[in-house]
CSV table of C-alpha atoms in Angstrom, one decimal:
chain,number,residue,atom,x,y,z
B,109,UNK,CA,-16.4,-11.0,22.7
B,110,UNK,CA,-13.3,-10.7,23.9
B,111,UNK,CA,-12.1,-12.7,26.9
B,112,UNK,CA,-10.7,-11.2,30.0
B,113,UNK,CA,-6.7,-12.5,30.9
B,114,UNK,CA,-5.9,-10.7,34.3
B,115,UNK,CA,-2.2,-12.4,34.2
B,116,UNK,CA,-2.0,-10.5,30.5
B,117,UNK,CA,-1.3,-7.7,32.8
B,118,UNK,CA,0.8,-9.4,35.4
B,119,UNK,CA,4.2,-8.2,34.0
B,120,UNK,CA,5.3,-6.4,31.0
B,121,UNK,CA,6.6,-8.8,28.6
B,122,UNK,CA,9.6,-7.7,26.3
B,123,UNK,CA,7.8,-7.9,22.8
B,124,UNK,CA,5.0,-5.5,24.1
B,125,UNK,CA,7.9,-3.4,24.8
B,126,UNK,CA,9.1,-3.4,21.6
B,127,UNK,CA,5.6,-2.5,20.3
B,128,UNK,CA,5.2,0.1,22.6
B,129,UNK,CA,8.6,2.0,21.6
B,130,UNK,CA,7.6,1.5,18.3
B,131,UNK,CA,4.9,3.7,19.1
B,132,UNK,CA,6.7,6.0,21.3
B,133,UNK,CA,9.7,6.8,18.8
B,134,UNK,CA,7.3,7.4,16.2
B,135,UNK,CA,4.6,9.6,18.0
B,136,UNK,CA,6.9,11.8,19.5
B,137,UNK,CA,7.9,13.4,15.7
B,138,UNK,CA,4.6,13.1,15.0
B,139,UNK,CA,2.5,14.5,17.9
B,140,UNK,CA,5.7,17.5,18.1
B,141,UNK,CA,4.7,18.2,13.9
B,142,UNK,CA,1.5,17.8,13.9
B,143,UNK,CA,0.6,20.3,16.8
B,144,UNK,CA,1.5,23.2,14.6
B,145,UNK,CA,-0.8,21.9,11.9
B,146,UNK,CA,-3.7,24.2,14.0
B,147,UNK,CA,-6.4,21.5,13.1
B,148,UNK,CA,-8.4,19.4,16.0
B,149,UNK,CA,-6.0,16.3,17.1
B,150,UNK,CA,-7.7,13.0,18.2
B,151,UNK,CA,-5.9,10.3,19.4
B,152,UNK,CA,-7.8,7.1,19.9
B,153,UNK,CA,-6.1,4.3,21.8
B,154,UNK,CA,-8.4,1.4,20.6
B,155,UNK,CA,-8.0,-1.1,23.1
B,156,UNK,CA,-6.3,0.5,25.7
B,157,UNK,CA,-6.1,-2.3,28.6
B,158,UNK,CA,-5.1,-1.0,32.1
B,159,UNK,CA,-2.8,1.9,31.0
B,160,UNK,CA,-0.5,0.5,33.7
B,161,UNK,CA,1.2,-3.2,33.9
B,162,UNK,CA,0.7,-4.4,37.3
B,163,UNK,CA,4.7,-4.8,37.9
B,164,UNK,CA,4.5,-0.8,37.6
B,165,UNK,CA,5.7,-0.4,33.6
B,166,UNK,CA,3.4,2.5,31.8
B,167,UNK,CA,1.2,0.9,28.8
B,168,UNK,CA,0.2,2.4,25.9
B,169,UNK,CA,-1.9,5.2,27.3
B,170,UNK,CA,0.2,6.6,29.4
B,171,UNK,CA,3.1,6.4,26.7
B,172,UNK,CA,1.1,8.6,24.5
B,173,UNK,CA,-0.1,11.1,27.0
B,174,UNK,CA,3.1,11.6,28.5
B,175,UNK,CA,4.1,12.4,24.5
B,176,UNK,CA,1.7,14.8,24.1
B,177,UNK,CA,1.5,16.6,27.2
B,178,UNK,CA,5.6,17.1,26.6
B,179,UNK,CA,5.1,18.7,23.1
B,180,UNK,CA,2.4,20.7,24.8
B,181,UNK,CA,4.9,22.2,26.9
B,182,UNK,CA,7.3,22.6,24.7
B,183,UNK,CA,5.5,24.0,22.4
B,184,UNK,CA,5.4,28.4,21.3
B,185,UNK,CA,2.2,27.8,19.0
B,186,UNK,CA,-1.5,28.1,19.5
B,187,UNK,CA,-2.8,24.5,21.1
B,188,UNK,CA,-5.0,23.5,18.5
B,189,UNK,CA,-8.2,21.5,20.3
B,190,UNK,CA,-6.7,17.7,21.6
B,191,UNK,CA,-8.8,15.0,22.7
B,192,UNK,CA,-7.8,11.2,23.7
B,193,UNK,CA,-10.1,8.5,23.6
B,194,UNK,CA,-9.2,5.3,25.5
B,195,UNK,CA,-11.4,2.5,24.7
B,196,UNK,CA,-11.5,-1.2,26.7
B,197,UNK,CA,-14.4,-3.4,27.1
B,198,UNK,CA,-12.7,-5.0,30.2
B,199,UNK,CA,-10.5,-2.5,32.1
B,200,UNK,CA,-12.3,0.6,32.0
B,201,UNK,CA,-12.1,0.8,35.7
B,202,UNK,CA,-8.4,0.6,36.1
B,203,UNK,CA,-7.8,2.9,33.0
B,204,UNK,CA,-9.8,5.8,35.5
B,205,UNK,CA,-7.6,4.7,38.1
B,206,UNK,CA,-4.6,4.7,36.2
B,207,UNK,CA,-4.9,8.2,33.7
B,208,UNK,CA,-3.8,11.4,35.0
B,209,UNK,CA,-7.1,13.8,34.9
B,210,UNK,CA,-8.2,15.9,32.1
B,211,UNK,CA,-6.8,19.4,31.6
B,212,UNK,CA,-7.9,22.4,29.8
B,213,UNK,CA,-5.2,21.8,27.0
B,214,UNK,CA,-6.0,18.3,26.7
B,215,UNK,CA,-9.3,16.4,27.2
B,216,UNK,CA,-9.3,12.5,28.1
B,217,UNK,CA,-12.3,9.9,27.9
B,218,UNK,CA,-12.4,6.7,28.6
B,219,UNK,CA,-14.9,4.7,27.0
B,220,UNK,CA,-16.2,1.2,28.5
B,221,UNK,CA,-17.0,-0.9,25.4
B,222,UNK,CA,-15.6,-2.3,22.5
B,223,UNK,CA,-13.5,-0.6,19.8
B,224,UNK,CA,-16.2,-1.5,17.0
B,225,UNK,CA,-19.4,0.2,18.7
B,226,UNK,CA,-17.9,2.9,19.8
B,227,UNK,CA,-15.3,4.3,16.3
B,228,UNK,CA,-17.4,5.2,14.5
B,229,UNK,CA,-19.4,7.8,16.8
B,230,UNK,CA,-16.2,9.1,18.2
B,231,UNK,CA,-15.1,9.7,14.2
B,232,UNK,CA,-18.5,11.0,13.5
B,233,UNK,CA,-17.8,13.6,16.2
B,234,UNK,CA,-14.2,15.0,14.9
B,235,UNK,CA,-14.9,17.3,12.2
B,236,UNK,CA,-11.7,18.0,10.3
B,237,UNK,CA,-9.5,16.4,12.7
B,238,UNK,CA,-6.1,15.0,12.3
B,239,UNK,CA,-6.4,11.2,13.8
B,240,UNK,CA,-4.2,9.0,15.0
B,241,UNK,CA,-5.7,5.0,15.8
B,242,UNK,CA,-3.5,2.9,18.0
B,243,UNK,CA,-5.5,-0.9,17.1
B,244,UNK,CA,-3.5,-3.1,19.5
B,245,UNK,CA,-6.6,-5.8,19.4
B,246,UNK,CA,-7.3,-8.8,21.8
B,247,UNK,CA,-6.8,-11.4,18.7
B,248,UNK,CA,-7.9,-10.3,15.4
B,249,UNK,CA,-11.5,-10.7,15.2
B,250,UNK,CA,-12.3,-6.4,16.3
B,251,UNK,CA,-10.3,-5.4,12.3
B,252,UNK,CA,-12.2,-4.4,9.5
B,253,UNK,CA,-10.0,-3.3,6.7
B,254,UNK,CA,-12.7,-2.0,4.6
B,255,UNK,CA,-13.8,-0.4,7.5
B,256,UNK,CA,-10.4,1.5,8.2
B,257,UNK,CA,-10.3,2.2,4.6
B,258,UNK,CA,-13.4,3.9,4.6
B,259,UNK,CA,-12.8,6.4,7.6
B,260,UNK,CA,-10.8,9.1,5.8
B,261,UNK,CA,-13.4,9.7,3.3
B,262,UNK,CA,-16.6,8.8,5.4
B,263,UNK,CA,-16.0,11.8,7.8
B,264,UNK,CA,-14.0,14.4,6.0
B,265,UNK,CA,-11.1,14.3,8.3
B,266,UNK,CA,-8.1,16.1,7.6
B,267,UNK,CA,-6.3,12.9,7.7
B,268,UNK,CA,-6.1,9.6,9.4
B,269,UNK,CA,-2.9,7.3,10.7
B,270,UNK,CA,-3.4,4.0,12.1
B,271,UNK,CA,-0.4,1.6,13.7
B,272,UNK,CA,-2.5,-1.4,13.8
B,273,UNK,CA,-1.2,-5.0,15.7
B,274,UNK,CA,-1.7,-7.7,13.3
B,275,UNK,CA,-1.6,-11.1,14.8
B,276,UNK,CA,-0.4,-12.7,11.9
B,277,UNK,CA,0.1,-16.4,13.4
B,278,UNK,CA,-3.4,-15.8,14.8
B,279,UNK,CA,-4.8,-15.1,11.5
B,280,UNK,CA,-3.1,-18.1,10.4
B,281,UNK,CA,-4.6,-20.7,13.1
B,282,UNK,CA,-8.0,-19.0,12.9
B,283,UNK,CA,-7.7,-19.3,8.7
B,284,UNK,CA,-7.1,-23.0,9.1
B,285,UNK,CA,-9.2,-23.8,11.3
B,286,UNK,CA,-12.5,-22.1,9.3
B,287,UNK,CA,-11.2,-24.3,6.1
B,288,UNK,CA,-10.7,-27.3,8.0
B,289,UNK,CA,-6.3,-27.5,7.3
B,290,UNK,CA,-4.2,-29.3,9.7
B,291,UNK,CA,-1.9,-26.3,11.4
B,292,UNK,CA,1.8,-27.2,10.0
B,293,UNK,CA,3.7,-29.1,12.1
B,294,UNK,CA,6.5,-26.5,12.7
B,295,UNK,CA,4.0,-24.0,14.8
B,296,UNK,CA,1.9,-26.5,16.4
B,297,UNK,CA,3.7,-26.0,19.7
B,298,UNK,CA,3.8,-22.3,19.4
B,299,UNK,CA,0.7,-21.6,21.0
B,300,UNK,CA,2.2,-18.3,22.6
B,301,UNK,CA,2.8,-16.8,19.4
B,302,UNK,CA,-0.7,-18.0,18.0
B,303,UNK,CA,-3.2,-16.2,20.7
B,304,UNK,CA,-2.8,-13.1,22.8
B,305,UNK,CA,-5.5,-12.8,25.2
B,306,UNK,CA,-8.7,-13.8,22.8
B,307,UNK,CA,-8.9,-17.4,22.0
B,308,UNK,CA,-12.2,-17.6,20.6
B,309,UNK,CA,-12.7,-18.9,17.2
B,310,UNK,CA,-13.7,-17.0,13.8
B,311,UNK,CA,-16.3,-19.0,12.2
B,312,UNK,CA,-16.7,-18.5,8.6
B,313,UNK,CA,-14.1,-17.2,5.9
B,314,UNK,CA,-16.5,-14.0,5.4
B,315,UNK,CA,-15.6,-13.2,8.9
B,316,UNK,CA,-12.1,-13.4,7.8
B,317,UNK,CA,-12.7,-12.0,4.5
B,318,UNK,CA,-13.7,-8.8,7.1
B,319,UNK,CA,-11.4,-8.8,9.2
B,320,UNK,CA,-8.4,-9.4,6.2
B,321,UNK,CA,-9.9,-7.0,3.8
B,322,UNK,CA,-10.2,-9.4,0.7
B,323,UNK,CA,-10.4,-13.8,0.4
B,324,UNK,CA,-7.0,-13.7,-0.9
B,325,UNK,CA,-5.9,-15.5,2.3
B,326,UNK,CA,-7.4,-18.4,1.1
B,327,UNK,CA,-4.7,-18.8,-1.7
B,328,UNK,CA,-1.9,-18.9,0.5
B,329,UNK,CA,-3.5,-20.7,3.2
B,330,UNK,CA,-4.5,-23.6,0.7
B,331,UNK,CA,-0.5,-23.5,-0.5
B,332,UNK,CA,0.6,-23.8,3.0
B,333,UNK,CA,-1.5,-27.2,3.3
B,334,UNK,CA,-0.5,-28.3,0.3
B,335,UNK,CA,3.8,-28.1,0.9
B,336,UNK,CA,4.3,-25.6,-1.5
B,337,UNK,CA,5.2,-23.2,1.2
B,338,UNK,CA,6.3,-23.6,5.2
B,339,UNK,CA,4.1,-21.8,7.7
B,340,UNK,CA,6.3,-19.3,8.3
B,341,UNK,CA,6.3,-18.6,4.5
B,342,UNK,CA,2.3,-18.1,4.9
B,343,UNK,CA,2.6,-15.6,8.0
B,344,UNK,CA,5.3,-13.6,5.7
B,345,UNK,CA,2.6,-13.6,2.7
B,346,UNK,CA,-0.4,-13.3,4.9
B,347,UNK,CA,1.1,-10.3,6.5
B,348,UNK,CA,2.3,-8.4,2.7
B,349,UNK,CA,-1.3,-9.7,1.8
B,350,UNK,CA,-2.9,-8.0,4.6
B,351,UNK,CA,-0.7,-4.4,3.7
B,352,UNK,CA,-1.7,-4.8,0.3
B,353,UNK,CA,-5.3,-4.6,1.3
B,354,UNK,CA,-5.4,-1.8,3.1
B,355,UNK,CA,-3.3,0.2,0.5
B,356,UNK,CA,-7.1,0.8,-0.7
B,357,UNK,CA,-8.0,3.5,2.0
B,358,UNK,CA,-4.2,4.3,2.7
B,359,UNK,CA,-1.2,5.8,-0.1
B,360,UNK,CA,1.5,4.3,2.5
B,361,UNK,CA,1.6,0.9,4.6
B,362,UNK,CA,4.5,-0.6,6.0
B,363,UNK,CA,4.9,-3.7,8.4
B,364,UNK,CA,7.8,-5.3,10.7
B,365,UNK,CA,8.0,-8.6,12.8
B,366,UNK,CA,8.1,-7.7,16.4
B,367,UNK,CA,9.8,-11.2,18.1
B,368,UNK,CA,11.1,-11.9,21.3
B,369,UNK,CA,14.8,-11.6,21.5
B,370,UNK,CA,15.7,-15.2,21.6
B,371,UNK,CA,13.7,-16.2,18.7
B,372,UNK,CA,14.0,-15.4,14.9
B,373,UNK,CA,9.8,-15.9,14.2
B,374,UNK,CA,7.9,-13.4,15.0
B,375,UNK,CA,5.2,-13.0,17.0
B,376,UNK,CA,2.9,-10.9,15.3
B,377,UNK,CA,3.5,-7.8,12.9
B,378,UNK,CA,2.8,-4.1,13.9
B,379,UNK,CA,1.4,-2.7,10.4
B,380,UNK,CA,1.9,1.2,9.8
B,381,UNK,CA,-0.3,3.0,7.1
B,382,UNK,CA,-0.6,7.1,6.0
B,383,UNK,CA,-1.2,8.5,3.3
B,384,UNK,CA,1.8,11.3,4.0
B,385,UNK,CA,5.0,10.8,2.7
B,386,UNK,CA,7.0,12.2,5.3
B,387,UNK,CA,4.9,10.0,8.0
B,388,UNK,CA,5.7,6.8,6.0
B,389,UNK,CA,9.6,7.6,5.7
B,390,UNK,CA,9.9,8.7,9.3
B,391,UNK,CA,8.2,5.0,10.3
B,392,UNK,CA,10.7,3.2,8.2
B,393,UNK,CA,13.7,4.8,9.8
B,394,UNK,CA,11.8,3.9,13.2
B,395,UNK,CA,10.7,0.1,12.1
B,396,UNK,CA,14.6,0.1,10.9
B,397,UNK,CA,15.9,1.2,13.9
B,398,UNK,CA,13.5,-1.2,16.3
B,399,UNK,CA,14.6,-3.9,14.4
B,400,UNK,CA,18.6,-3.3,14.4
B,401,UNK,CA,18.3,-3.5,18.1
B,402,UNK,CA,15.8,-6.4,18.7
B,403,UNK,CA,18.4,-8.2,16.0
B,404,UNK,CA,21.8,-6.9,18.2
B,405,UNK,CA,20.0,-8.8,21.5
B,406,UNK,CA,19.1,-11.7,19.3
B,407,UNK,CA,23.0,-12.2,19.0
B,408,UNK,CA,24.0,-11.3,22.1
B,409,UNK,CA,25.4,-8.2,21.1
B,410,UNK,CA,27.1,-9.2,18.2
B,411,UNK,CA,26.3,-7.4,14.5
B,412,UNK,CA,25.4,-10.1,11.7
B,413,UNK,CA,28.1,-10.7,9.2
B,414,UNK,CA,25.2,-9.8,6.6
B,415,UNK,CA,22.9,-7.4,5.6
B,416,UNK,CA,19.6,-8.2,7.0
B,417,UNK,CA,16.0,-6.2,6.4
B,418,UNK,CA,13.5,-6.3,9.3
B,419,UNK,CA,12.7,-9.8,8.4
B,420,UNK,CA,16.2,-11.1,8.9
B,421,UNK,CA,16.0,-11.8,5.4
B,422,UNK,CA,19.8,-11.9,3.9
B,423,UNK,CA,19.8,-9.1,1.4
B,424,UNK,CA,22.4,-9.8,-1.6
B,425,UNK,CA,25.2,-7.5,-2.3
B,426,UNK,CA,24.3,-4.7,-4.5
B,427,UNK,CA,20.7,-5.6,-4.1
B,428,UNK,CA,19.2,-2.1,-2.4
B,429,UNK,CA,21.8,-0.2,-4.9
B,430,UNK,CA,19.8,-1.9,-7.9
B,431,UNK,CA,16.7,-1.9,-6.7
B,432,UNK,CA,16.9,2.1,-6.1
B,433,UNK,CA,18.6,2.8,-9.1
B,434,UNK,CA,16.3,1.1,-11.6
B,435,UNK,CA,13.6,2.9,-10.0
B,436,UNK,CA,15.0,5.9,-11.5
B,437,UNK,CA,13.7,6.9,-15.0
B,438,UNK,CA,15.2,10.4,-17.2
B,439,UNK,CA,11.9,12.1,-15.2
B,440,UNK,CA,12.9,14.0,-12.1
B,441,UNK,CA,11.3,12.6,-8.9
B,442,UNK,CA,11.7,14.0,-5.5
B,443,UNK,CA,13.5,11.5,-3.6
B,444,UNK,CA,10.5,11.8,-0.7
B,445,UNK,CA,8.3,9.9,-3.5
B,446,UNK,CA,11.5,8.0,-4.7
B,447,UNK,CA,12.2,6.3,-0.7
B,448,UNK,CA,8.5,5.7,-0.1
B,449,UNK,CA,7.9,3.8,-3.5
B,450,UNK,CA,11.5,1.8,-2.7
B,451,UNK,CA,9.6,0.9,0.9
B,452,UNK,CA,6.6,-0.2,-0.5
B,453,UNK,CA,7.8,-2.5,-3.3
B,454,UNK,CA,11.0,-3.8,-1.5
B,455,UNK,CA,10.0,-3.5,2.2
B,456,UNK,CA,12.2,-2.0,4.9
B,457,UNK,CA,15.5,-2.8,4.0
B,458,UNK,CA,17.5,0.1,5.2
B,459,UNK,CA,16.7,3.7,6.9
B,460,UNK,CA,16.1,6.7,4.6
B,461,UNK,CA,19.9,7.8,5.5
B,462,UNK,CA,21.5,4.5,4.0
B,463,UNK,CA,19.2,5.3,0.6
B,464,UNK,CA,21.0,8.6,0.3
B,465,UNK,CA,24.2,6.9,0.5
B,466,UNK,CA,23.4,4.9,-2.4
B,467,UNK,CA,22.2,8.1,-4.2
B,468,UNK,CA,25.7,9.6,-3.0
B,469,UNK,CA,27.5,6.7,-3.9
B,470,UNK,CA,26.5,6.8,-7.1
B,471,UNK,CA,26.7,10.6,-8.2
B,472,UNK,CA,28.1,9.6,-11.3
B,473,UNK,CA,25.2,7.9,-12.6
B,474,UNK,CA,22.4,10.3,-11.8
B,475,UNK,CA,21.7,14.1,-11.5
B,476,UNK,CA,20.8,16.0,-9.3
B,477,UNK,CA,18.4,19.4,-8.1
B,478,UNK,CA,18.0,20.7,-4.8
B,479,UNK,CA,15.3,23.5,-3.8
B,480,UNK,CA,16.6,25.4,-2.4
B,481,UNK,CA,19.4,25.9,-4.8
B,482,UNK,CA,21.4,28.4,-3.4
B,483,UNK,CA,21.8,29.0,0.4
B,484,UNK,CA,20.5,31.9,2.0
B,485,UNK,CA,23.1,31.4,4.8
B,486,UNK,CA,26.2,31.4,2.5
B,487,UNK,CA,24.6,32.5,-0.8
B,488,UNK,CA,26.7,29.0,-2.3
B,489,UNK,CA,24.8,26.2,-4.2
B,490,UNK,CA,23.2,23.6,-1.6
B,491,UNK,CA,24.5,20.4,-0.7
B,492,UNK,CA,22.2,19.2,1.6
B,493,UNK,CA,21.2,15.1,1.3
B,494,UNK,CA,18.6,15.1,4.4
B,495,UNK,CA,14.7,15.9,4.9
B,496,UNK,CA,14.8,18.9,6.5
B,497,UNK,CA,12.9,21.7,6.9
B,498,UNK,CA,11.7,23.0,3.5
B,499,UNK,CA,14.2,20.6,1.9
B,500,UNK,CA,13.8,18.5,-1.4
B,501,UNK,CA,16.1,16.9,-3.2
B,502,UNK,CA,14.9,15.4,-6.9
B,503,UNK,CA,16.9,13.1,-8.7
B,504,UNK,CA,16.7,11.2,-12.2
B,505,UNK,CA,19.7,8.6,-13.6
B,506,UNK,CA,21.1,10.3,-16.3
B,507,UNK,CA,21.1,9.5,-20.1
B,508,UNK,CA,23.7,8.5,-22.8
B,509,UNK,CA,23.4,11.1,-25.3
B,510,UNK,CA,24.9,9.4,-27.7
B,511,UNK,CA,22.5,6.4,-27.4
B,512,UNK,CA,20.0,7.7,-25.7
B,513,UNK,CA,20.2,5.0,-22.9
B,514,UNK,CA,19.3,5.0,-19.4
B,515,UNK,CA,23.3,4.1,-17.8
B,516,UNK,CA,22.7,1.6,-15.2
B,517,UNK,CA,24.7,0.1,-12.2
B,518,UNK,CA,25.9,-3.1,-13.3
């Protein structure tokens, strides 16, 4: 069971608001597209706290209500059915006290229990909903990979997101402690970013096995204890490891560190997965964008001599163009596809805007189709290098007649 932490609440602290604007600068394209999709909406926040910090900043819930009452508003379209669930065990109370009331355009409940008894009813309950799960656990012993894998399928929904908190470094401690490892030396003393508010203890490795998705943990954990990576290392694989694994249920996951400003290690990951394209590539751009700016306070205002990805990870020159590029067959591919495969296999590196400057940057090399061809506007061939509206853009690299060899960057 989760343990109640009353000074959790005290004051905002600046990581949870990172986490939260990483939720709020994604939800707000989101909630404003997917209103016009004229299926049911559910939004479950999964462990919802108090809605409200006790030094007056809004939490999660009210983040996301005040989102969706805005695109209500602003909205021409038929309001397809909304309801918000807001699930906590401990703060039930203070969520009622804290919510605005229900309203004929959107319905709120507020659930008094854990996340675990009460999904699957809720889900049961949808019909051919599009859902949205904010998991922003107390620890990590409420996940169920298989189980979040499962849900898309299990209840015919018409499709399922999920922006899940993973406590990596309290995977880690909980990992070493069920196989009986030493915790490295270098995070000993970093008991803040090992526990958020549950401390209890996993107890066996099929508990984790749940909770992870898969025993491949044990791999990397064993490697940790035996020097052939740091602990840091671990959280980095742990965390890929943990994406990997939910790629079962989901086409799309992405993951970035969220770390206080003054420190490079993270202290957990926030772990994105769809299974629509556009949904993945406009998390990226946000991850991208969240990370710039925690990076910018990190140095005091001052940009990095280097290219960086959202791991601070230095990232060589001409590394992203190569990458991209040898990604590119004679086949056509619509560069929606070609981003979200770069994401998945290379991480988030750069926004979707600095992968069309590579592609631009390299004209010479590749060939391009637009649909639409011709401009309706001007009635001239398109030019266009963005997602918009009714946009694509396909690209392949282009082949040496003479040959018959793929020309390449370097």
């Amino acid at each position: 069971m989760s343990q109640k932490n009353d000074n959790f609440f005290n004051e905002k602290k600046e990581w949870s608001e990172v986490k939260d604007e990483l939720l709020g600068c994604y939800f707000k394209p989101y909630f404003a597209k997917i209103i016009h999709a004229r299926y049911p909406i559910l939004y479950v926040d999964c462990f919802a706290g108090k809605g409200k910090f006790d030094d007056g900043k809004d939490g999660s819930p009210l983040i996301a209500l005040e989102i969706i009452d805005n695109a209500i508003e602003s909205s021409n379209a038929e309001i397809p059915p909304i309801a918000t669930y807001f699930i906590d065990l401990n703060y039930a109370e203070d969520l009622r006290n804290n919510l605005p009331k229900p309203n004929y355009r959107r319905n709120i409940q507020i659930i008094d229990g854990k996340f675990e008894d009460n999904i699957e009813l809720i889900l049961s309950k949808a019909g051919k909903a599009n859902v949205f799960l904010y998991i922003d656990p107390y620890g990590i012993k409420a996940l169920n990979v298989k189980q979040l894998c499962s849900f898309i399928n299990k209840y015919s929904l018409k499709g399922v997101e999920v922006l899940i908190n993973f406590n990596s470094f309290g995977f880690y401690r909980q990992a070493c402690n069920v196989l009986n490892v030493k915790i490295d030396k270098t995070v000993q003393g970093m008991s803040e970013f090992l526990i958020e508010y549950d401390t209890s203890n996993v107890e066996s490795e099929e508990d984790l096995n749940t909770i992870f998705g898969s025993n491949s943990w044990k791999d990397i954990v064993t490697r940790c204890r035996n020097g052939k990576i740091t602990a840091f290392q671990a959280e980095i694989e742990l965390s890929n490891e943990f994406c990997r694994n939910l790629t079962k249920g989901f086409k799309y996951v992405l993951n970035m560190p969220i770390r206080r400003s003054t420190e490079i290690n993270p202290k957990y990951r926030m772990v994105h997965a769809t299974n629509h394209a556009d949904g993945c590539l406009l998390m990226a751009d946000n991850m991208y964008s969240r990370s710039e700016e925690s990076r910018i306070k990190r140095m005091n205002g001052q940009m990095s001599m280097f290219e960086l990805d959202v791991n601070d990870r230095d990232i060589m020159f001409g590394e992203k163009e190569n990458n991209l590029l040898e990604m590119l067959t004679h086949e056509w591919i619509e560069c929606r596809d070609l981003f979200c495969n770069y994401y998945l296999n290379y991480g988030v590196t750069t926004n979707t805007s600095g992968l069309f400057q590579i592609l631009k940057d390299n004209e010479n090399k590749i060939e391009i189709r637009r649909d639409p061809a011709i401009s309706e506007k001007t009635g001239k061939p398109t030019r266009f290098w963005s997602f918009g509206k009714g946009n694509k853009i396909y690209v392949r690299m282009k082949w040496n007649g003479k040959d018959n060899e793929k020309i390449t960057t370097l």
